[in-house]
XYZ file of C-alpha atoms in Angstrom:
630
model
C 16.317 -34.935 15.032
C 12.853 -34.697 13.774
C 11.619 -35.282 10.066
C 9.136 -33.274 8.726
C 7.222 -32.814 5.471
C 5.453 -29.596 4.542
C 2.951 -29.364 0.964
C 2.193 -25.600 -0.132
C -0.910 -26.541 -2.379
C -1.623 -22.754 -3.461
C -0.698 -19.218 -4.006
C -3.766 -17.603 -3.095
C -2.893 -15.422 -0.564
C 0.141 -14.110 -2.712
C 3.327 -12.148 -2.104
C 2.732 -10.735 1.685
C 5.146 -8.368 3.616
C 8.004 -9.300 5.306
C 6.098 -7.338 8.521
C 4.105 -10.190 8.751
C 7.173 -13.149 9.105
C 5.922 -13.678 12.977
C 2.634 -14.373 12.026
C 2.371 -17.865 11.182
C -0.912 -18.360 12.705
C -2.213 -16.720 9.656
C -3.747 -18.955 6.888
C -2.174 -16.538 4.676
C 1.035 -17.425 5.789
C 0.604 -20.854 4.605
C -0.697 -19.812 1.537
C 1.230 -16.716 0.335
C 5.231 -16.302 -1.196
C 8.028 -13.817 -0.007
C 8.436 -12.948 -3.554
C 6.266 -13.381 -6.916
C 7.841 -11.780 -9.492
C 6.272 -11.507 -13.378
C 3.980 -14.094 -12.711
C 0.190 -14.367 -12.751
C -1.653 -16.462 -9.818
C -4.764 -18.296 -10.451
C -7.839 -18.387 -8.853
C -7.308 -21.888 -8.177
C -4.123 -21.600 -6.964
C -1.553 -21.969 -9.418
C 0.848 -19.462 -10.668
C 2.454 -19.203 -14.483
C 4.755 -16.645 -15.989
C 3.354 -13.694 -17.068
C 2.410 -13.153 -20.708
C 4.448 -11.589 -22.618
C 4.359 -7.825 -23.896
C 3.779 -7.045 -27.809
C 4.717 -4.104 -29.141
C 1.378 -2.020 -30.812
C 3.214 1.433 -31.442
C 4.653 4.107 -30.364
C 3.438 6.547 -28.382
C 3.875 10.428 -28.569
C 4.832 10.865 -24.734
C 2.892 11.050 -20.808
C -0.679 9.874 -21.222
C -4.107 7.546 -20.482
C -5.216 4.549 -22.246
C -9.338 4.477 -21.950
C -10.994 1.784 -23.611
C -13.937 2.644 -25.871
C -16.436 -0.278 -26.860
C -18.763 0.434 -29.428
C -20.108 -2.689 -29.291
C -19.657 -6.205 -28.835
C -17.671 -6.955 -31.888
C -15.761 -3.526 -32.590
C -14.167 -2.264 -29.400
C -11.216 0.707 -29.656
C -8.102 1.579 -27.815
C -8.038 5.300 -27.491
C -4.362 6.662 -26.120
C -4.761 10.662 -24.917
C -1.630 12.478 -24.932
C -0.771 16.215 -25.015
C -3.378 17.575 -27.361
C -4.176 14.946 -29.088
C -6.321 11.255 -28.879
C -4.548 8.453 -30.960
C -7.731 5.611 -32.093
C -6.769 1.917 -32.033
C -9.047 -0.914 -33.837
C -7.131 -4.272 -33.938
C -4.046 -2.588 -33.154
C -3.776 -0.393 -36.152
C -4.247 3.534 -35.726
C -7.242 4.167 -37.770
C -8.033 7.971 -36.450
C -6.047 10.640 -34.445
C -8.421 13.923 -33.587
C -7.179 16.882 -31.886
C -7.786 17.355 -28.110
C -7.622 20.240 -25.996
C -6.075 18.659 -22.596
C -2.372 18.745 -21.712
C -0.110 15.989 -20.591
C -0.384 17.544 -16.534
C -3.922 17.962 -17.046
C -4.490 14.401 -18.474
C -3.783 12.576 -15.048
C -7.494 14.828 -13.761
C -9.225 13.505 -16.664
C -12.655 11.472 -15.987
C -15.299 9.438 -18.819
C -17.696 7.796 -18.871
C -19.238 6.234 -22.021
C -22.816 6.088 -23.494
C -22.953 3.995 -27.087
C -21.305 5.506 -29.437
C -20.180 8.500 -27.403
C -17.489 8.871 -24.506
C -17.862 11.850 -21.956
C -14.642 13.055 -21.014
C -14.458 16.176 -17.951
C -11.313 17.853 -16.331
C -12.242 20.584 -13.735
C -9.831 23.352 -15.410
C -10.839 22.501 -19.179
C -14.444 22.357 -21.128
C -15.373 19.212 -21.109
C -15.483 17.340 -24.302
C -17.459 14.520 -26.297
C -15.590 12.279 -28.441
C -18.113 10.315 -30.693
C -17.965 7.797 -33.368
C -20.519 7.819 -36.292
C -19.857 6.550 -39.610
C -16.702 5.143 -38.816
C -15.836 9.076 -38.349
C -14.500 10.386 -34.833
C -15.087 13.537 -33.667
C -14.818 15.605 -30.626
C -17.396 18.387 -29.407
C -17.997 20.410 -26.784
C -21.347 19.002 -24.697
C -24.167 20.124 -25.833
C -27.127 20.982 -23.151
C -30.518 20.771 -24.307
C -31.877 23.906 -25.658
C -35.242 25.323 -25.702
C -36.548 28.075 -27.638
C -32.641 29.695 -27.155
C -32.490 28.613 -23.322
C -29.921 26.221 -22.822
C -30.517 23.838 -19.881
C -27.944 23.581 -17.795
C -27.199 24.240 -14.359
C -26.813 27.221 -12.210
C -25.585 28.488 -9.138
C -25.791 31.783 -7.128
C -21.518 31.974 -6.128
C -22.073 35.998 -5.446
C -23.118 37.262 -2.043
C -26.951 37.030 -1.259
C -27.095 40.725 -0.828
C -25.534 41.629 -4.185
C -28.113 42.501 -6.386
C -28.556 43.330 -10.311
C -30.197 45.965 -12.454
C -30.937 44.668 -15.648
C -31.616 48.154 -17.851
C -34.531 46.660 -20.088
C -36.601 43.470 -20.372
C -35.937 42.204 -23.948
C -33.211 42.991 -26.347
C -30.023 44.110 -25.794
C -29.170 45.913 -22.475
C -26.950 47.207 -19.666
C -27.059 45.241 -16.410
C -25.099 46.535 -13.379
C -24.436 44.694 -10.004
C -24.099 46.305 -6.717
C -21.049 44.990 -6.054
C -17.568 43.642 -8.145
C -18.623 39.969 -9.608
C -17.987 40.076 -13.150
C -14.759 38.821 -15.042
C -13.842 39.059 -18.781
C -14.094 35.607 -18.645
C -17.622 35.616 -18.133
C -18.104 36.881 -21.740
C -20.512 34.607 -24.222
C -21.721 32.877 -20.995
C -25.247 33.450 -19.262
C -26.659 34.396 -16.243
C -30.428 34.325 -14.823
C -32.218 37.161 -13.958
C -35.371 36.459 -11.565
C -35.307 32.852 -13.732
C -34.811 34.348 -16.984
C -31.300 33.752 -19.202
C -29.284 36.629 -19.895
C -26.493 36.081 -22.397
C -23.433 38.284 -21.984
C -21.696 39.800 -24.499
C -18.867 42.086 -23.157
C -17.763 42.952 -19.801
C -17.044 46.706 -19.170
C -16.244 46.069 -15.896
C -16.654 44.232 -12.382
C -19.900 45.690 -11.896
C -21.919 46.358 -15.682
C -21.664 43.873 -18.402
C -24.058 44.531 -21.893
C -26.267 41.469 -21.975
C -28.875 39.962 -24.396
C -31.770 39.386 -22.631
C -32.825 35.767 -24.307
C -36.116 35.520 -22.655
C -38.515 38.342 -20.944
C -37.756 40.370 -17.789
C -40.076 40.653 -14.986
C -38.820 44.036 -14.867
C -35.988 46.284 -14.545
C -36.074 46.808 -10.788
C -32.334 45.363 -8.766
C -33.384 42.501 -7.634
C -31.040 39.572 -5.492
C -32.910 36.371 -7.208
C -29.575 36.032 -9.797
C -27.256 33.574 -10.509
C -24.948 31.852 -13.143
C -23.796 29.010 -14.751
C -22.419 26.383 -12.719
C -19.733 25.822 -15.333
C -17.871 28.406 -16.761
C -14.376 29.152 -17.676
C -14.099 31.559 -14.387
C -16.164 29.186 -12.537
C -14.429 25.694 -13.386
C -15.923 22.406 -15.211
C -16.938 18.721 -14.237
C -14.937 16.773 -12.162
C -16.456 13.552 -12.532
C -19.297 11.717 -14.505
C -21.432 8.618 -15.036
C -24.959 7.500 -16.112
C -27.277 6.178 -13.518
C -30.972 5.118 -13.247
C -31.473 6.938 -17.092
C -29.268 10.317 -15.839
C -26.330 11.954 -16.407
C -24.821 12.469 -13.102
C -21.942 15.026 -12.730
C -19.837 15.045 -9.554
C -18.589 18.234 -7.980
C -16.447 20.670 -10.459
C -13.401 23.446 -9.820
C -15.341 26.077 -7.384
C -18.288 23.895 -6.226
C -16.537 20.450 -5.301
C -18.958 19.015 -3.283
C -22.252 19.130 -4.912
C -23.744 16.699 -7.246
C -26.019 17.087 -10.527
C -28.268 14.913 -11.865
C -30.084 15.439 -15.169
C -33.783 14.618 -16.249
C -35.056 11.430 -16.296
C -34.404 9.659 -19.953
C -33.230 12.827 -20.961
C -29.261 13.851 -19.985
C -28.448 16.453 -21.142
C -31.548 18.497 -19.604
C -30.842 20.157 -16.040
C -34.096 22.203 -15.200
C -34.961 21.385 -12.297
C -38.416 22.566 -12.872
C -40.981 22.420 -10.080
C -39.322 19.460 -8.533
C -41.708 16.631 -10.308
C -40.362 13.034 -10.402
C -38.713 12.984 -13.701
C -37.042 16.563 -13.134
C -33.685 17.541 -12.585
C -31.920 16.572 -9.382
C -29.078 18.952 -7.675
C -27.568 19.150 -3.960
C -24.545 19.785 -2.099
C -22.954 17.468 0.048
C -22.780 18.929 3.887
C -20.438 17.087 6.351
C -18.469 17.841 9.065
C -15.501 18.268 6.749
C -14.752 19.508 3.148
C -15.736 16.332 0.874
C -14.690 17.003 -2.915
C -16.068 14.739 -5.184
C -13.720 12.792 -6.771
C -15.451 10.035 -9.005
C -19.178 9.440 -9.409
C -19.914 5.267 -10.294
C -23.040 3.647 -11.260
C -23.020 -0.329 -8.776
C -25.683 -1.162 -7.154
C -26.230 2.511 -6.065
C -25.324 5.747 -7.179
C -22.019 5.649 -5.288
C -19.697 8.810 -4.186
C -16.220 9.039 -3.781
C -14.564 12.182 -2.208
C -11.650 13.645 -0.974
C -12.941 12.168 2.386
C -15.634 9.899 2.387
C -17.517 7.407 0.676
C -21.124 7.900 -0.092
C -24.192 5.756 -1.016
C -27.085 7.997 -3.057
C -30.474 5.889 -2.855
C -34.429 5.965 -4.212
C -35.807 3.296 -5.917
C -35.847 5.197 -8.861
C -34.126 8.249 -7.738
C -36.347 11.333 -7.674
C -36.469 15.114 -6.120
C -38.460 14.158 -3.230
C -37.160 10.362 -2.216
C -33.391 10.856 -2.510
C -31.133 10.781 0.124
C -27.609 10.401 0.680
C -25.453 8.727 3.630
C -21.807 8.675 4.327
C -21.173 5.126 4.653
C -17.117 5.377 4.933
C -14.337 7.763 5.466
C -11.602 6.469 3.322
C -11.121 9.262 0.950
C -9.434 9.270 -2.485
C -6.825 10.941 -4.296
C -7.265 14.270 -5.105
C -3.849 14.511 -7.112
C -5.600 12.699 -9.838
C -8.487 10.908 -10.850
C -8.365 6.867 -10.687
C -11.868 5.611 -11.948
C -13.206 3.256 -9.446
C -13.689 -0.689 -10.993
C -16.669 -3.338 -10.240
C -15.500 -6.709 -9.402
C -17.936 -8.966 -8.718
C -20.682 -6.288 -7.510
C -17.825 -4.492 -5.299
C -16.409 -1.072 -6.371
C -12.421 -1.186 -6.054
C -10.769 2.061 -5.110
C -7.657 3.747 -4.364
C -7.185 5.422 -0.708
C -6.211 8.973 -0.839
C -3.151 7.488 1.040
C -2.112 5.911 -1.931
C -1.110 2.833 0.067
C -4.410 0.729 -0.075
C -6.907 -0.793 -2.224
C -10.143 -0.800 -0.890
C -13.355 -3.135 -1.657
C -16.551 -0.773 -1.154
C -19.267 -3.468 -0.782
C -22.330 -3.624 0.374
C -23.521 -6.114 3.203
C -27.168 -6.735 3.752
C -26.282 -7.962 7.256
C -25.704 -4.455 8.058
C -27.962 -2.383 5.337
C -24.637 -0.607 4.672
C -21.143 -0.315 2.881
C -17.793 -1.676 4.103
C -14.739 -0.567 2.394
C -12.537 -3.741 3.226
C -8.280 -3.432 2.374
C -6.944 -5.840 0.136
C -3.350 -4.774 0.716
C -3.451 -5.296 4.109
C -1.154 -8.543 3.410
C 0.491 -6.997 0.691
C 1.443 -2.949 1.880
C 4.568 -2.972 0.161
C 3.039 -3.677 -2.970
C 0.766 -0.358 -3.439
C 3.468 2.982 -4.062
C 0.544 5.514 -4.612
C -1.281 4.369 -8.092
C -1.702 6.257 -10.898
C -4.265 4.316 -12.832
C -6.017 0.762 -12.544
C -8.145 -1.685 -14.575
C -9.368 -5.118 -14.405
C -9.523 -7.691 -16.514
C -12.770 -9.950 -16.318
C -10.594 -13.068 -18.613
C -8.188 -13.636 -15.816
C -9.672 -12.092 -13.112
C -6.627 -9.712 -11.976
C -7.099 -6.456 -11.182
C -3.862 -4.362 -12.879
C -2.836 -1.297 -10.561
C -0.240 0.866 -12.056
C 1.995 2.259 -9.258
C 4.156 5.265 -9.108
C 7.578 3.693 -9.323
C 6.296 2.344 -12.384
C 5.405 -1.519 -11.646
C 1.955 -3.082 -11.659
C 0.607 -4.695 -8.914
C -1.194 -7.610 -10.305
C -4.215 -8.909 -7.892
C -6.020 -11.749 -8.651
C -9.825 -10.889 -7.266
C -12.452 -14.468 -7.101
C -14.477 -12.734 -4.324
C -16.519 -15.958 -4.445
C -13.754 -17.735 -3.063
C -11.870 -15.060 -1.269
C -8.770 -15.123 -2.937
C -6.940 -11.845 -2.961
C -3.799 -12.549 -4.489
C -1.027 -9.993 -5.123
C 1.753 -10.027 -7.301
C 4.130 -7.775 -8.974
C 5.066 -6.810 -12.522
C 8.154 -5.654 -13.541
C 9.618 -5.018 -17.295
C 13.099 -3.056 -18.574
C 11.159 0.422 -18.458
C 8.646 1.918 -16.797
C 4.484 0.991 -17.126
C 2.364 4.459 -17.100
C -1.349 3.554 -17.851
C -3.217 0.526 -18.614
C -6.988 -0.468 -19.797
C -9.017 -3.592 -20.518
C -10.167 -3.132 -24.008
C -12.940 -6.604 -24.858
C -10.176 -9.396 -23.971
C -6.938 -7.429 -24.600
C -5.116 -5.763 -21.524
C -2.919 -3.078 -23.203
C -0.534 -0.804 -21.265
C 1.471 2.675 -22.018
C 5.044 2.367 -21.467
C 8.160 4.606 -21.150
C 11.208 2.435 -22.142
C 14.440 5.069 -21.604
C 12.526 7.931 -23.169
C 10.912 5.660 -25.702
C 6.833 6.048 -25.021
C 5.057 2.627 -26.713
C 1.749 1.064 -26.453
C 2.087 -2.685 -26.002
C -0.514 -5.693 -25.650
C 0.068 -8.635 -22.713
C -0.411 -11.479 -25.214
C -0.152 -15.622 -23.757
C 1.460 -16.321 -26.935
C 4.178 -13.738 -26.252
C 7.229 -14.407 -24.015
C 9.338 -11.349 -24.375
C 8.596 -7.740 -23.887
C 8.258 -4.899 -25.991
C 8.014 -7.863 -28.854
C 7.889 -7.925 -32.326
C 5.570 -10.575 -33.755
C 5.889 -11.574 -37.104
C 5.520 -13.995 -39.826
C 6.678 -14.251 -43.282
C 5.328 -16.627 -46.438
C 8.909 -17.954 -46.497
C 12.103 -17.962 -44.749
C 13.539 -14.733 -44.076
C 17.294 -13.463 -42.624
C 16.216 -9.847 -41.680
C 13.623 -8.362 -39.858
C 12.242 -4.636 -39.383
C 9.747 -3.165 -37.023
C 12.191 -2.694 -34.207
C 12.547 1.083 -34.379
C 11.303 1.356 -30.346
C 14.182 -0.958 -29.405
C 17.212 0.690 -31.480
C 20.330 -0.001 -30.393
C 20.033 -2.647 -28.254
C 20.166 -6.196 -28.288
C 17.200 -8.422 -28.218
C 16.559 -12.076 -27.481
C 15.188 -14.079 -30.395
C 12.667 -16.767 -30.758
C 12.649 -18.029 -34.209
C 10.234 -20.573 -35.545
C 9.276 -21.473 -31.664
C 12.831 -21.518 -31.303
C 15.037 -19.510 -28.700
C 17.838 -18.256 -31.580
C 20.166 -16.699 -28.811
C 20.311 -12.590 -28.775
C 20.653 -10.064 -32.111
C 21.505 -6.540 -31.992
C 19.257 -3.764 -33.197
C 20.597 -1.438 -36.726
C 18.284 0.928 -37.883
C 15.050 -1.151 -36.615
C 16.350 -4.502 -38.074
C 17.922 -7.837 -36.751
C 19.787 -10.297 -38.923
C 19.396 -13.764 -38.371
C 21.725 -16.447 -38.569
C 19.140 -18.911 -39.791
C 16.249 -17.707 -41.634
C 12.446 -18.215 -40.129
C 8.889 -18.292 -41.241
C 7.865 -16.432 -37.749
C 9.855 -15.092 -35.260
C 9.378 -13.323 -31.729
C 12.218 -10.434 -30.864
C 11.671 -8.371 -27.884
C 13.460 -7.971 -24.004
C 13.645 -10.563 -21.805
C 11.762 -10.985 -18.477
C 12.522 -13.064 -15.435
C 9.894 -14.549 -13.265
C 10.691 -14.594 -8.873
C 8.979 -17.270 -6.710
C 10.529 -17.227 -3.718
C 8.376 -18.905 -0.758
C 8.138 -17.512 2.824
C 10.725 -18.774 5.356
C 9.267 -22.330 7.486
C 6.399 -21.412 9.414
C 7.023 -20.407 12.858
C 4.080 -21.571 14.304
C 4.342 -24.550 12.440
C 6.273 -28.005 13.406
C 10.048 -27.533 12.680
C 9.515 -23.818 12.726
C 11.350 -21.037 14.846
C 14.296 -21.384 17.104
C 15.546 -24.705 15.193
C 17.882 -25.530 12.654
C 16.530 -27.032 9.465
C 17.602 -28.510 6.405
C 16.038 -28.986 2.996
C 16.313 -32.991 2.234
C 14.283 -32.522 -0.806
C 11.996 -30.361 -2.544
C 9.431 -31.520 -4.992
C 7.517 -29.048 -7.963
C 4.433 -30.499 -9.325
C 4.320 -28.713 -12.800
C 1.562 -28.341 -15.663
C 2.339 -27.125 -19.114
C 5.996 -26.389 -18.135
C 9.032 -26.693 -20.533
C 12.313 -25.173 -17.749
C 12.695 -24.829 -14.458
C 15.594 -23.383 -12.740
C 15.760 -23.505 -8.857
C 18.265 -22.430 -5.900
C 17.931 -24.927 -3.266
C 21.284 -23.016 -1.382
C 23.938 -24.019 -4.231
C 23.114 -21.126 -6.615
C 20.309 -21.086 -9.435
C 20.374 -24.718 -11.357
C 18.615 -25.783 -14.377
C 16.322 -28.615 -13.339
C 16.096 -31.632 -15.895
C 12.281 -32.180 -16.802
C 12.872 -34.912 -19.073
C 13.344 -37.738 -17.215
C 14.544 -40.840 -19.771
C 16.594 -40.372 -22.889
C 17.914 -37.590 -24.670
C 16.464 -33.746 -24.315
C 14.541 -32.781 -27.336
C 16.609 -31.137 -30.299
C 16.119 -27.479 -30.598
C 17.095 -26.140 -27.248
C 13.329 -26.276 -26.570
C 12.423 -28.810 -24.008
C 8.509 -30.164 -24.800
C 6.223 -28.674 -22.075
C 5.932 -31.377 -19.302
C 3.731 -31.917 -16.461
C 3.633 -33.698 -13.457
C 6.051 -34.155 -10.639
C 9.696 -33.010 -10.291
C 11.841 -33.381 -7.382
C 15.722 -32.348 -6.358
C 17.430 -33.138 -3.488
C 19.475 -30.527 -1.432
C 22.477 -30.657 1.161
C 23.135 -28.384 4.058
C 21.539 -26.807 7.210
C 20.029 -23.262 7.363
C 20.378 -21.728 10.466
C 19.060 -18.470 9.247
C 15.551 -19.276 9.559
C 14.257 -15.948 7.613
C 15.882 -17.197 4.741
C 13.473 -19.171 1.988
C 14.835 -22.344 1.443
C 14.236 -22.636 -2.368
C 14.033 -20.107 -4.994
C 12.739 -20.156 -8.461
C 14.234 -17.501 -11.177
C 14.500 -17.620 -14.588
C 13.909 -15.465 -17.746
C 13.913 -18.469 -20.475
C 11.062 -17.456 -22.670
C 8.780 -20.726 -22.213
C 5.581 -21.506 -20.804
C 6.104 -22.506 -16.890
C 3.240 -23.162 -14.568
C 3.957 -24.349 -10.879
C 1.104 -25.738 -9.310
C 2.343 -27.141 -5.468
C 5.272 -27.550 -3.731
C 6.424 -29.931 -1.336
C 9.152 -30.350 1.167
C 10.872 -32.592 3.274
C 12.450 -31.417 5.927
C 14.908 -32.056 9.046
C 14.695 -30.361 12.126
C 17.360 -30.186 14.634
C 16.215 -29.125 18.470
């Protein structure tokens, strides 16, 4: 019979799949869990219960949360829902404007923001600018720049080369026929070019002669095949994607020409001529591959970078100009074309979502290979990803939030300077739909049983959906709990856990009155660690047994463990009697519990953490001791 003591001094690898049991020879085996559960791992190697939710307000159904920063002091939440955007500042509503997308079409929807403005595109809807000025928010249709009446914006010939037009004057209003069917009614109030000239149309009398304003001089009135349209129309589709780079406005691919790129003039957006190709001019391609590539984000990293339905691109020129850009496919990845999931820096890497929806990959650039790598960072952790429908990362405590499908977050703690890719999951009594990074402040969108709400993830929180509150003196009932009616909620009260109250027309009663109180849903946190190593000493084919298990703890006020006798509240006060209250003070240091009986089922974990007591808890290492008999 051998003795044997094992330390776990980290987390960093996180919760790994259970395909990867017989691979102890992995160092994340060593340094990864079975289970993590509502808690958030540290760079360093620690994990600690999640924060807790607070409740903002409700929400008016389906939607995105985009974060709008206006600048460094006043940043906004902005919450788009069926035809409408709802504006947050500090939590409050302070605006709600009128939108134009619906709740399907709001899972296509792209931004990008410059100052006080925020682009937003959808291929199947004008795209729109929502802009702040004067504390005033407002949302417009873009606005090209216009010049003596010609707007510039881009165009494309989508007819046959051999069609040709007629226009029936030079100047003024006019007849213009084509020699072939390529006008809709919806073409009306939008313009073509005639030999490089705008035409305006103002009715359609059919698929071959619209009347037309001519809104700058004809060459002549001969049918000529030098035509074409705009680019975006309502029968021709609108901007998938968009992003500033290098002093341009760069739009990616729209509805009926998905794989070609725009870029603007140089320090001047909103100005697509391309002109006679000089350095500052207008910039516009398609992308030609071996396959159909629809663009599917644009982003702004180190280069102009190119996500599509199949590849990944890098766009370079130092600066980018007509005559020095070029493009390379770098990857073939792909990403989703069910709906758009903006890409995220971390750390000078671009994080995206594989059109699989089962991976997270890490487009970075190595110089060892002048080129991009698009590394997974679920390889450990497959189970985790169940096809995201948004993502967003927060630069405070470095974790990437990935909203999945079934409606938990994968939560991945990203230090790319020490290569920790950590994952663990999220899980609350409902259902998390969206989530952005707004200055410090992670909020997310929520469906609770029908019940849509906006909440924050707050450190001083430790229940979900929570009402925070204070009061100048002691008070017996409390109101604010409309989102949680009918149900009963656990209490804090004055830092105090004050046992469960039921929910009456969005108000609790307390038995004992309180200055502050916290009332929300309760949330358990998992750690459960891997089974022994295999490939370790005391690993497969033996029987072990637990002798003892010790927790080093920081900041940590309960603990309850299963060491095989069923979950048990460990004592973390070691002398005298437990603080009054029912709130033990937060200790830290080392705690240790001994344990009986031998596990011959060596895939099961030999301890297990669970609890949902709302307190701070923060587990550091673990070790065991361990017998082993051959």
């Amino acid at each position: 019979m051998t003795r044997v003591r094992q330390i776990k001094t980290n987390f960093t690898a996180g919760e790994i799949s259970r395909t990867l049991l017989g691979r102890g020879d992995l160092r994340a085996y060593d340094n990864g869990a079975l289970s993590l559960r509502n808690v958030f791992i540290h760079p360093t190697g620690g994990v600690s219960r999640r924060a807790g939710l607070a409740f903002v307000d409700h929400a008016r159904g389906p939607g995105r949360l985009v974060a709008f920063e206006y600048n460094t002091e006043q940043v906004y939440l902005l919450v788009f829902s069926a035809g409408t955007i709802d504006v947050y500042g500090n939590d409050a509503r302070v605006a709600t404007v009128a939108a134009p997308w619906t709740a399907a079409q709001l899972a296509g929807i792209a931004w990008t923001q410059n100052a006080d403005t925020l682009l937003v595109c959808h291929p199947d809807v004008a795209p729109r600018a929502l802009t702040r000025r004067d504390g005033a928010w407002s949302l417009a249709d873009w606005s090209y720049t216009v010049e003596s009446g010609v707007v510039r914006q881009p165009f494309y010939r989508f007819a046959d080369a051999a069609v040709t037009l007629t226009p029936g004057g030079t100047a003024g209003a006019m007849t213009v026929t084509a020699s072939a069917p390529v006008f809709e009614p919806s073409q009306q109030n939008t313009r073509i070019r005639i030999g490089g000239k705008q035409v305006l149309i103002t009715g359609v009398a059919s698929a071959t002669t619209v009347q037309a304003t001519a809104l700058e001089t004809l060459a002549g009135t001969q049918p000529t095949t030098a035509w074409d349209e705009q680019s975006f129309s309502p029968r021709r589709g609108w901007p998938v994607s968009v992003a500033f780079h290098q002093d341009r406005l760069v739009i990616g691919g729209s509805r009926d020409l998905p794989n070609r790129l725009w870029m603007s003039r140089s320090a001047d957006p909103w100005n697509f001529d391309l002109g006679t190709g000089e350095d500052d001019e207008a910039i516009e391609f398609g992308i030609l591959s071996d396959q159909v590539n629809a663009i599917r984000a644009v982003f702004a990293g180190r280069h102009l970078q190119l996500f599509t339905s199949g590849a990944e691109y890098m766009v370079t020129g130092t600066p980018l100009t007509p005559q020095n850009i070029q493009v390379s496919r770098q990857t073939r990845i792909g990403s989703p074309v069910d709906r758009t999931l903006a890409p995220r820096d971390v750390d000078g890497a671009t994080l995206f979502v594989s059109r699989n929806g089962r991976e997270i990959r890490e487009f970075v650039y190595t110089d060892t290979e002048q080129a991009y790598q698009a590394n997974d960072l679920a390889l450990l952790a497959r189970h985790m990803v169940q096809a995201p429908v948004d993502q967003d990362f927060d630069k405070a405590r470095r974790l990437l939030f990935v909203v999945m499908g079934d409606g938990t977050i994968g939560a991945v703690t990203v230090y790319r300077a020490e290569q920790v890719t950590a994952w663990t999951r999220l899980v609350t009594d409902g259902a998390f739909r969206s989530v952005a990074v707004v200055g410090d402040d992670v909020y997310a969108l929520l469906n609770r049983a029908g019940v849509w709400t906006v909440e924050r993830l707050d450190d001083a929180v430790h229940l979900d959906a929570a009402l925070v509150g204070t009061a100048a003196a002691p008070a017996a009932v409390w109101g604010g709990l409309d989102h949680l009616e009918g149900r009963a909620v656990t209490v804090i009260a004055d830092g105090t856990p004050a046992g469960t109250a039921p929910v009456a027309a969005g108000r609790i009663t307390l038995d004992t009155p309180a200055r502050s109180i916290q009332a929300g849903l309760p949330f358990s946190h998992v750690i459960e660690p891997l089974p022994v190593n295999p490939a370790a000493e005391g690993g497969a084919g033996r029987v072990v047994r637990l002798v003892e298990v010790g927790f080093r703890l920081e900041e940590t006020a309960a603990l309850r463990v299963d060491v095989g006798a069923g979950l048990t509240d460990l004592p973390l006060h070691r002398f005298g009697p437990q603080p009054a209250g029912g709130v033990p003070k937060p200790v830290s240091g080392d705690r240790r519990l001994r344990a009986l009986g031998w596990r011959r089922d060596i895939d099961t974990p030999l301890w297990r953490i669970e609890q949902d007591a709302p307190v701070p808890f923060t587990l550091l290492s673990v070790t065991m001791e361990l017998k082993v008999n051959d």
